[in-house]
CSV table of C-alpha atoms and ligand atoms in Angstrom, one decimal:
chain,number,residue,atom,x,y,z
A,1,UNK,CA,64.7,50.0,-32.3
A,2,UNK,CA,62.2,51.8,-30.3
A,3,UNK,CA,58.6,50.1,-30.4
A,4,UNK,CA,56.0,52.2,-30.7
A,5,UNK,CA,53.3,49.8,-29.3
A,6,UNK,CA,53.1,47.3,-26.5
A,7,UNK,CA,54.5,43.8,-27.6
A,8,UNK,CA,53.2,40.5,-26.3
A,9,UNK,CA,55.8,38.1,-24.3
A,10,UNK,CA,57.9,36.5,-26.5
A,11,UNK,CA,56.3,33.4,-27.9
A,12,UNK,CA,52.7,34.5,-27.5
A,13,UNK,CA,52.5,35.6,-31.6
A,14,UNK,CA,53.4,32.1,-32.5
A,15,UNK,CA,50.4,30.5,-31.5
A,16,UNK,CA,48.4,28.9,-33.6
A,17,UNK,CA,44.8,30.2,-32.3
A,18,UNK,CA,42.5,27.0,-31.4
A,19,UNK,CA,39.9,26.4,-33.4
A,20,UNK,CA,36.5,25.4,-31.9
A,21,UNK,CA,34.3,23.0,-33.9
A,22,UNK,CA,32.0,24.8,-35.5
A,23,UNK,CA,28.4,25.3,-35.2
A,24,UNK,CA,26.9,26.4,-37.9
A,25,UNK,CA,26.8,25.7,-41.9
A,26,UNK,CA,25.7,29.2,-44.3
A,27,UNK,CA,21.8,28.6,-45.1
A,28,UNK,CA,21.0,25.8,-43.3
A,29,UNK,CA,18.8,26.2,-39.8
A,30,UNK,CA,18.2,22.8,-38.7
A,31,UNK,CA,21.9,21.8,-37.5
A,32,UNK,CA,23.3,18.7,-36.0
A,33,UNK,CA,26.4,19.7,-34.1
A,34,UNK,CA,28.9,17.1,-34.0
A,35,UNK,CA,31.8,18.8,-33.8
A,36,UNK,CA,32.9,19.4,-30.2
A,37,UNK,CA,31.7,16.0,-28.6
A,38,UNK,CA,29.3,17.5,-27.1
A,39,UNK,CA,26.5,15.0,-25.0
A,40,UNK,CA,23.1,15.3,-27.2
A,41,UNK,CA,21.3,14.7,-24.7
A,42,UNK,CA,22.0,17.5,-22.5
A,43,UNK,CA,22.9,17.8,-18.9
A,44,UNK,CA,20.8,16.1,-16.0
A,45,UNK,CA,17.6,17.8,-15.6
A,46,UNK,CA,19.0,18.2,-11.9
A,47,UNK,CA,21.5,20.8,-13.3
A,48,UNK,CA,18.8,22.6,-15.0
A,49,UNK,CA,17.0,23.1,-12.1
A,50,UNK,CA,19.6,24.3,-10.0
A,51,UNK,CA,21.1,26.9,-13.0
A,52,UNK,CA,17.3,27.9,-12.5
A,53,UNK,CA,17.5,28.3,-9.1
A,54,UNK,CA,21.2,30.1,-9.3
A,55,UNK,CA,19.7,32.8,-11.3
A,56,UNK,CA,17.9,34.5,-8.1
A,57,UNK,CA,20.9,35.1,-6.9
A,58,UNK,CA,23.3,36.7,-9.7
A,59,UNK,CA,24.1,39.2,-7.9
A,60,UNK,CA,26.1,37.6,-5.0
A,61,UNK,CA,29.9,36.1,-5.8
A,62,UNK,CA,29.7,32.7,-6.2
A,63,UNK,CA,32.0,30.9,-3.6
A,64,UNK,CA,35.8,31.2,-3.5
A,65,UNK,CA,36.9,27.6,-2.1
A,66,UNK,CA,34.4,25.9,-4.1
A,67,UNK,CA,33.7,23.4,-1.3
A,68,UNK,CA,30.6,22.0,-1.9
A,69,UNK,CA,31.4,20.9,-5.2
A,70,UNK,CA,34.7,19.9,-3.9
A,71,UNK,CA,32.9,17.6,-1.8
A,72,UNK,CA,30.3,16.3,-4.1
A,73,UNK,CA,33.3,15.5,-6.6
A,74,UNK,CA,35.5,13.6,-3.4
A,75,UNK,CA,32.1,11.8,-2.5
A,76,UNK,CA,30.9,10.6,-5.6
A,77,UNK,CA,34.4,9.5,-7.2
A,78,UNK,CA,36.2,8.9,-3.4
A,79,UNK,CA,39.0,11.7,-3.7
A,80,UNK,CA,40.1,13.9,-0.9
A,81,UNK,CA,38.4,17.2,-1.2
A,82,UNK,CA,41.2,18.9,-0.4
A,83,UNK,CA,43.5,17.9,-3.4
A,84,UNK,CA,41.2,19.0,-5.9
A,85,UNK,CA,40.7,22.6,-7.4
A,86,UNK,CA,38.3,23.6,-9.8
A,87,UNK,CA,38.3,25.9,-12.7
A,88,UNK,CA,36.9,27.7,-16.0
A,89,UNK,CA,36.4,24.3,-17.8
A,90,UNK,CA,39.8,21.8,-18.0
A,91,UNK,CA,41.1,24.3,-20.0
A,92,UNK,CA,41.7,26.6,-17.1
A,93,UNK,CA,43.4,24.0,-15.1
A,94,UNK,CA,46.0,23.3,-17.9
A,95,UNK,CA,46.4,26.7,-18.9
A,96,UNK,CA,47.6,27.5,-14.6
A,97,UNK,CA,49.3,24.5,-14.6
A,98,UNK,CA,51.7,25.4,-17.9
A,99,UNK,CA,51.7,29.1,-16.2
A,100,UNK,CA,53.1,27.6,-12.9
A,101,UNK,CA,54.9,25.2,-13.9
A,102,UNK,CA,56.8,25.7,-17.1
A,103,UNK,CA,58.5,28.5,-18.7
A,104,UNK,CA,61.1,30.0,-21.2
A,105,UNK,CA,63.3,27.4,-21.6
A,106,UNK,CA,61.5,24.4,-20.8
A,107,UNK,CA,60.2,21.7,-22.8
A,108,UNK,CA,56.4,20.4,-22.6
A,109,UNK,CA,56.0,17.0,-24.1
A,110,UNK,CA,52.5,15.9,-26.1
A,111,UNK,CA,51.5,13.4,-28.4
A,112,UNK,CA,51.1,13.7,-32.6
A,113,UNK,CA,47.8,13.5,-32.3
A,114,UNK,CA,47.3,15.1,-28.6
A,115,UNK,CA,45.0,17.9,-27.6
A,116,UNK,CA,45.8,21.4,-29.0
A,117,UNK,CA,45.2,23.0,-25.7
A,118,UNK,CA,47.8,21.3,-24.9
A,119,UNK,CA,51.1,23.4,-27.0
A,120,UNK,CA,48.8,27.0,-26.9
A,121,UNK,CA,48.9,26.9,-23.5
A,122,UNK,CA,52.8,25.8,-23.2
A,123,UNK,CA,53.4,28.3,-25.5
A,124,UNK,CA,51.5,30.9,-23.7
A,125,UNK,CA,53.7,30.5,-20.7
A,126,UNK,CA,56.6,31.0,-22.9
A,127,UNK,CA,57.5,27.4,-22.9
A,128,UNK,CA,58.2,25.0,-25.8
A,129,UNK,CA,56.0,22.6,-27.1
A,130,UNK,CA,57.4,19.5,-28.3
A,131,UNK,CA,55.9,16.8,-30.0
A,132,UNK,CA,56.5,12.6,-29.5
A,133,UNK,CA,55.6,10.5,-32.1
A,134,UNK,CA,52.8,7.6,-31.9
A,135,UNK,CA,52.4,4.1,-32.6
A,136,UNK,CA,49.2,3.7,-34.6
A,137,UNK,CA,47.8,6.7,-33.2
A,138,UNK,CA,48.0,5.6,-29.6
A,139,UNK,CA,50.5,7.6,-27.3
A,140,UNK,CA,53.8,5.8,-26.9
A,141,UNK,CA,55.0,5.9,-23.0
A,142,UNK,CA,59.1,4.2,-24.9
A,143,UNK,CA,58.9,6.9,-26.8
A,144,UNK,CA,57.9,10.3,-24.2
A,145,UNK,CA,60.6,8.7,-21.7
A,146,UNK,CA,63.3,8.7,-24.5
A,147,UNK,CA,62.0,12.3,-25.7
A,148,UNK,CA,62.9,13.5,-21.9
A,149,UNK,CA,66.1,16.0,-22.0
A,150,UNK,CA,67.1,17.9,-18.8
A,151,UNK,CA,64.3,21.1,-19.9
A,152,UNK,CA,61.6,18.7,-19.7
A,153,UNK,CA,59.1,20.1,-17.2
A,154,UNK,CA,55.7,18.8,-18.4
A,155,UNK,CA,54.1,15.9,-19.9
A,156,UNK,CA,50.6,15.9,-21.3
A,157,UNK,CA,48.4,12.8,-21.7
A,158,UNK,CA,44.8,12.6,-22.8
A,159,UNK,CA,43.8,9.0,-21.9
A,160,UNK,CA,41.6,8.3,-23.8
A,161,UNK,CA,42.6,10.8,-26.5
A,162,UNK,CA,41.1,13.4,-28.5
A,163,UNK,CA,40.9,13.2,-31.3
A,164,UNK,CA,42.0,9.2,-31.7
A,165,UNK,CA,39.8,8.1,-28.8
A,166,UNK,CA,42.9,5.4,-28.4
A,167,UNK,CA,43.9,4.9,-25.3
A,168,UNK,CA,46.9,3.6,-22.7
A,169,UNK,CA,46.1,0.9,-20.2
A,170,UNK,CA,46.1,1.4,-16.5
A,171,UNK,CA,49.8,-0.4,-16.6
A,172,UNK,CA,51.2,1.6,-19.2
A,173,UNK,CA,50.5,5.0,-17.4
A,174,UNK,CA,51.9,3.5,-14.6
A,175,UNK,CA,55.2,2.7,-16.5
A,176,UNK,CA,55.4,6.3,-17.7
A,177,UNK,CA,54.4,7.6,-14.0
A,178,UNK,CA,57.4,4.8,-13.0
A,179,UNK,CA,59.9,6.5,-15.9
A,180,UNK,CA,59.5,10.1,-15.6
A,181,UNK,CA,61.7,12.0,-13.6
A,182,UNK,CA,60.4,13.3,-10.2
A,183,UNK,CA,61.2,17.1,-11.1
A,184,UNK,CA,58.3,16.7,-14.4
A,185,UNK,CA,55.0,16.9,-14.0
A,186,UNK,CA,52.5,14.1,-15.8
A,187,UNK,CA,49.3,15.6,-16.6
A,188,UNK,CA,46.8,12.9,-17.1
A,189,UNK,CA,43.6,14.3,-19.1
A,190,UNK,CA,41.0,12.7,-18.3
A,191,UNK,CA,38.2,14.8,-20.3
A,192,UNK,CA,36.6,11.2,-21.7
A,193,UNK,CA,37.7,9.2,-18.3
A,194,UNK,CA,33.5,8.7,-17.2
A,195,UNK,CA,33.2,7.0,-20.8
A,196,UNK,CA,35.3,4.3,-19.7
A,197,UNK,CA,33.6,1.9,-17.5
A,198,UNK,CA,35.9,1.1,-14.0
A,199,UNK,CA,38.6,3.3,-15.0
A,200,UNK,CA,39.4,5.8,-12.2
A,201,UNK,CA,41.5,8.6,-14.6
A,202,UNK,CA,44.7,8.2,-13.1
A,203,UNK,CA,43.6,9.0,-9.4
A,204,UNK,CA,45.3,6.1,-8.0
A,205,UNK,CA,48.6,7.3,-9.4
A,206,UNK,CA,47.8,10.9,-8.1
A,207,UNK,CA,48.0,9.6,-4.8
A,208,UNK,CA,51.1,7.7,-5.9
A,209,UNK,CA,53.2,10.0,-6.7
A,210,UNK,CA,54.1,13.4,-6.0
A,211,UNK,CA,54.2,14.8,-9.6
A,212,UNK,CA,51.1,13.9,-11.4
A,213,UNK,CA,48.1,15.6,-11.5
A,214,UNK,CA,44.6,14.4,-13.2
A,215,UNK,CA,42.4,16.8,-14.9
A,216,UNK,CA,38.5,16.0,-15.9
A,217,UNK,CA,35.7,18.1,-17.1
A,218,UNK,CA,32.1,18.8,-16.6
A,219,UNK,CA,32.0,19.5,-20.4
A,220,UNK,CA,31.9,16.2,-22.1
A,221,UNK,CA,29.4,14.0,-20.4
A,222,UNK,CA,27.9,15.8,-18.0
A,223,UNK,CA,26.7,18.1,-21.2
A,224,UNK,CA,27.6,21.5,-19.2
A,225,UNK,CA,30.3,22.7,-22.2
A,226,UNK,CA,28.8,25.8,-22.4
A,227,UNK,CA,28.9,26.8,-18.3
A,228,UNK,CA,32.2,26.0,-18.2
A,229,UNK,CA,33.6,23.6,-15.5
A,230,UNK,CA,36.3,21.8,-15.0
A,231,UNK,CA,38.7,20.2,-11.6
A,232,UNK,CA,41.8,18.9,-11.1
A,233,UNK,CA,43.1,16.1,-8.9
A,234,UNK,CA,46.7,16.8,-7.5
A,235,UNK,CA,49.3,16.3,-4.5
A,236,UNK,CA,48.8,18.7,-2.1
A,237,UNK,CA,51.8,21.1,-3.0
A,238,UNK,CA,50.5,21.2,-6.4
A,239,UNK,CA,47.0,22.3,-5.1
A,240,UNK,CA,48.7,25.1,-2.7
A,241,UNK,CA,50.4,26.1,-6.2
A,242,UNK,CA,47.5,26.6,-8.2
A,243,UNK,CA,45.1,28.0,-5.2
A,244,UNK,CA,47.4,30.9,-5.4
A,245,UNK,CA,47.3,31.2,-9.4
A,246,UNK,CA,43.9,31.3,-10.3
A,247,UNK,CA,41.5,33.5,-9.5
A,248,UNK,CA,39.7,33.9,-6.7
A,249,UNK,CA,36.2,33.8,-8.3
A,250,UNK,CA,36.9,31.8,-11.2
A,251,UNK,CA,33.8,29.5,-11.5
A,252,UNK,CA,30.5,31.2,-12.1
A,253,UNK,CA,28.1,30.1,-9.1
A,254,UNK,CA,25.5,29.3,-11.8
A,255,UNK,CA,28.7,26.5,-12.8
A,256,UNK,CA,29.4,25.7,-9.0
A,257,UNK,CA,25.7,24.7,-8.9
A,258,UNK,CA,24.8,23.0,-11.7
A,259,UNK,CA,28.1,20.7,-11.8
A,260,UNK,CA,27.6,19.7,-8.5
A,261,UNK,CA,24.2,18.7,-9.2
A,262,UNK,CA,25.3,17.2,-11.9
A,263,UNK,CA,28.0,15.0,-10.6
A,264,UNK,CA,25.6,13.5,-8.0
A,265,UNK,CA,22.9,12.4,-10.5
A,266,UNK,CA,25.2,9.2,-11.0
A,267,UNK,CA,21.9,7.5,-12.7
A,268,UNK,CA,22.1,10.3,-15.6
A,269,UNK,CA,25.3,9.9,-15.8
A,270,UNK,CA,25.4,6.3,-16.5
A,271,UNK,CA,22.2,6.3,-18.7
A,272,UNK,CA,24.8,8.9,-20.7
A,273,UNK,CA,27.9,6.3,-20.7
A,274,UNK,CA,25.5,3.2,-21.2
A,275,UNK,CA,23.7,5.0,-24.5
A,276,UNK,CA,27.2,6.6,-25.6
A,277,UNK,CA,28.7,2.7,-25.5
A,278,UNK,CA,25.4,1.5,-27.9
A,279,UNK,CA,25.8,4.0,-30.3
A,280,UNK,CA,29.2,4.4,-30.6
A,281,UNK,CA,29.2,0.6,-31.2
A,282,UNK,CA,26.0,0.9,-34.2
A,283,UNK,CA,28.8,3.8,-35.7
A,284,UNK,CA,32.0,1.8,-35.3
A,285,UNK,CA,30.3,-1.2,-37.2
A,286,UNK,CA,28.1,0.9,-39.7
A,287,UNK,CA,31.7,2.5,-40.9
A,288,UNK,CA,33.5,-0.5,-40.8
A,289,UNK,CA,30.7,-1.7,-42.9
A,290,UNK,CA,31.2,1.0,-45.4
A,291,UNK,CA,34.8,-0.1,-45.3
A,292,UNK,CA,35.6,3.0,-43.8
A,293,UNK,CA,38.3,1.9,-40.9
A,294,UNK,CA,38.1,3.1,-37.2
A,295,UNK,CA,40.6,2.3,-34.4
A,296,UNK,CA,38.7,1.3,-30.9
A,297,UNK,CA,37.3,4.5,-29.7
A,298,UNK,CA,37.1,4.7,-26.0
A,299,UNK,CA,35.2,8.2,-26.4
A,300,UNK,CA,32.1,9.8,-27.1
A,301,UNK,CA,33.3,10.3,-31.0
A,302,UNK,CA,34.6,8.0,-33.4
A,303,UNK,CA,37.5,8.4,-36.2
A,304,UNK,CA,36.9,6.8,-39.5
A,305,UNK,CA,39.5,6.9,-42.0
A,306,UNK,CA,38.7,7.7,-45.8
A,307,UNK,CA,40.6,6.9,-48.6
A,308,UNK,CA,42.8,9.6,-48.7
A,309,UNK,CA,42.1,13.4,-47.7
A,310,UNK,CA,39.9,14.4,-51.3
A,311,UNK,CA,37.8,12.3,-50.1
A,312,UNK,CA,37.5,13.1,-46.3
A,313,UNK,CA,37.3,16.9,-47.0
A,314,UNK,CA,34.4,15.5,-49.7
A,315,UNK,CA,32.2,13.3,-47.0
A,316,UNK,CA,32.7,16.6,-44.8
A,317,UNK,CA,30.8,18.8,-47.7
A,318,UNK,CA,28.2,16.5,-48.0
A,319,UNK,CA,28.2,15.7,-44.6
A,320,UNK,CA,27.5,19.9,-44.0
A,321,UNK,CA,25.2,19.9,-46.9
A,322,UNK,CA,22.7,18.5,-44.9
A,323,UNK,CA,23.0,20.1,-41.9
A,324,UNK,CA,25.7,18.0,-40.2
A,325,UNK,CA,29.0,19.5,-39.1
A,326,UNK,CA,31.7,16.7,-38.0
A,327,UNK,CA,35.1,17.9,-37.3
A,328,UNK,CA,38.0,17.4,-39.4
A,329,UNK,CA,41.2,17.0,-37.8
A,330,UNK,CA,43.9,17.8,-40.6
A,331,UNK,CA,45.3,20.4,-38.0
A,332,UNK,CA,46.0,17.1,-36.2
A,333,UNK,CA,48.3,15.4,-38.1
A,334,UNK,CA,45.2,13.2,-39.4
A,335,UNK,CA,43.9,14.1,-43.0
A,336,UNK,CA,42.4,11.9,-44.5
A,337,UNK,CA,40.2,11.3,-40.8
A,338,UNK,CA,36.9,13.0,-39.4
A,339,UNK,CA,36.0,13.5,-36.1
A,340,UNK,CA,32.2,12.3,-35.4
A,341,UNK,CA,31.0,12.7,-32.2
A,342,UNK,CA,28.4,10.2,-30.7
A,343,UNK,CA,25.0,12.0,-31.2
A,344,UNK,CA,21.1,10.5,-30.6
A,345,UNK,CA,19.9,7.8,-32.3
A,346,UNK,CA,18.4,9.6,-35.6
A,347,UNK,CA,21.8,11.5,-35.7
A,348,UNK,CA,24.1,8.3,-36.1
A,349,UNK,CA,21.3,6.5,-38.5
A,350,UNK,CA,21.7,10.2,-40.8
A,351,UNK,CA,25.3,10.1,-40.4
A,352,UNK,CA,25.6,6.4,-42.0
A,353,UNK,CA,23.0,6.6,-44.7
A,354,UNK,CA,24.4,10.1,-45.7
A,355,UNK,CA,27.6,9.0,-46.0
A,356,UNK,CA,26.5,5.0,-47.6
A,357,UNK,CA,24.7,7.7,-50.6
A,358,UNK,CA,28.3,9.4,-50.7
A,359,UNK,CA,30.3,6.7,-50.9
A,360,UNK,CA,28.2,4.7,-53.6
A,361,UNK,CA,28.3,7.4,-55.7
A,362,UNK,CA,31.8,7.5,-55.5
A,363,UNK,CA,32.1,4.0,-56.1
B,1,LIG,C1,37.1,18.8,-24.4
B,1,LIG,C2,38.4,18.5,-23.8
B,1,LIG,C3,38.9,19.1,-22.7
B,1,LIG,C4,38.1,20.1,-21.9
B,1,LIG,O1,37.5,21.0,-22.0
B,1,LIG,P1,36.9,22.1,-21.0
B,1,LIG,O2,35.6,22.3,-21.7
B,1,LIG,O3,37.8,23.2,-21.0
B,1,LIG,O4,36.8,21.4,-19.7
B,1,LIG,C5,40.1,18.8,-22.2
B,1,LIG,N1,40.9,17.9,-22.8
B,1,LIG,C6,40.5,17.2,-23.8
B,1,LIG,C7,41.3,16.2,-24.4
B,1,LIG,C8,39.2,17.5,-24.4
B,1,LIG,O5,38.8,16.9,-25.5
């Protein structure tokens, strides 16, 4: 059969599209986003000032190599400059790193409740996705190493995870770093990694091994979603790999600027982490209080389970009837769940007492 239009590569039509958390709720004005875990307070006001102080100068690229914030990033978390790149958020970074390394043919291992980006992107390089099961909604390093055929080429961790906020300890990544063939890749996500007190993302293992890389983000807690930035940490062949893929401009300088401010103001960022760990524990308990279950989040969002998806979909409506959009994560494998991220303090107080009125009136 002739076609009588260009067609996509093969695979591209089966993607499911992601879906972003959304933002807004028909009539209402006054929203609380809570959707994309987001940080509500905002970046530092250093980042501000120098997206500011970027805009006299939109008319100039922005740099190529990205050194400077390579070497705010190697400073501030004690990596070698020189094995990390930096991209169009996280997402960029995966997306080169499923485009270089996987194609037709090969297999790309996630979790049932892993990150979406993580099978559109496989799937956009023509790969196939395929999913490992989970124990309790934590990723399960026996089961990835026994879901390992010879087409493996990629496995894709979020520690912690979103949308469980479970994570792996240090000794059980190491285990699955240990198990995996040399020829597949381990791609440690580490979007939520600054949340974590001590925990350095997987760097360690980075520099242990010459097929895992660590990806983080400036979207999360550094509050710089909407500039999008993002790095990777990798061995050095992996970096000469994806230095060739991306391209040449592909952070904005405005992003260049304000993440490397960012990324220095280490006081903001702990303020962040410090009133992130308080709130998240006044939600964990309120829920649990409501009888509404939560596994340990190590995250900037928190999971409750409802009884049953009726009822999760219902708390959502109310939830969005005044003015508060959560996400729910049925596309996850996890129905009868909602995703709330962390907000202020008046945002979690509104959360609980909205949801305390719902559930009564259930009762
Ligand atoms: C939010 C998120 C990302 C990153 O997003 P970018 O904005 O593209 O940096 C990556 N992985 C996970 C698991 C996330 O939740």
């Amino acid at each position: 059969m002739t076609q009588t239009r260009p067609m996509p590569q093969p695979g591209i039509l089966d993607i499911a599209p992601y879906k972003a958390g959304e933002g807004h709720v028909a009539g209402a004005n006054a929203i609380t986003k809570l959707s994309s875990n987001e940080n509500p307070h905002g970046p530092s006001p250093a980042a501000m000032e120098a997206v500011r102080a970027a805009a006299e100068t939109l008319a100039v690229y922005p740099s190529s190599d990205h050194a400077a914030l390579r070497t705010a990033i190697g400073e501030v978390w004690n990596l070698d400059p020189a094995r990390i790149v930096c991209g169009a958020g996280s997402d960029e970074i995966i997306s080169l790193l499923c485009q270089s390394y996987a194609g037709p043919g090969d297999e790309v291992l996630y979790t049932e409740h892993g990150f979406a980006m993580y099978p559109i992107s496989a799937m956009a390089a023509g790969a196939t996705p395929v999913q490992v099961r989970e124990r309790h909604r934590t990723a399960d390093v026996d089961a990835l190493l026994e879901a390992v055929t010879e087409r493996t080429a990629m496995v894709f961790i979020a520690n912690p995870n979103n949308p469980t906020g479970t994570m792996l300890p240090p000794e059980e990544l190491a285990r699955l770093a240990a198990g995996l063939p040399g020829r597949v890749m381990l791609v440690l996500d580490g979007a939520y990694a600054e949340y974590v007190p001590g925990y350095d993302a997987g760097a360690a293992l980075v520099d242990a091994h010459e097929n895992v890389v660590m990806t983080r983000t400036f979207s999360k807690i550094y509050g710089l979603g909407g500039l999008r930035i993002g790095w990777g940490y990798a061995p050095a062949h992996v970096i000469e790999v994806l230095n060739r893929v991306r391209g040449p401009f592909n952070v904005s300088a405005a992003g260049l600027a304000a993440a490397e401010a960012a990324v220095r103001d280490t006081a903001y960022t702990e303020r962040c982490r410090a009133a992130n760990a308080e709130w998240r524990g006044f939600m964990q308990r309120e829920l649990n209080a409501l009888g509404l279950p939560t596994d340990e989040s190590h995250a900037n969002f928190v999971l409750p389970r409802f009884p049953g998806p009726e009822m999760a979909a219902a708390a959502d409506q109310r939830l969005r009837a005044h003015g508060i959009i959560v996400r729910p994560v049925g596309g996850y494998g996890l129905p009868d769940f909602l995703r709330i991220t962390i907000g202020d303090e008046v945002a979690c107080r509104r959360v609980i007492a909205i949801l305390d009125e719902f559930l009564k009136e259930r009762a």
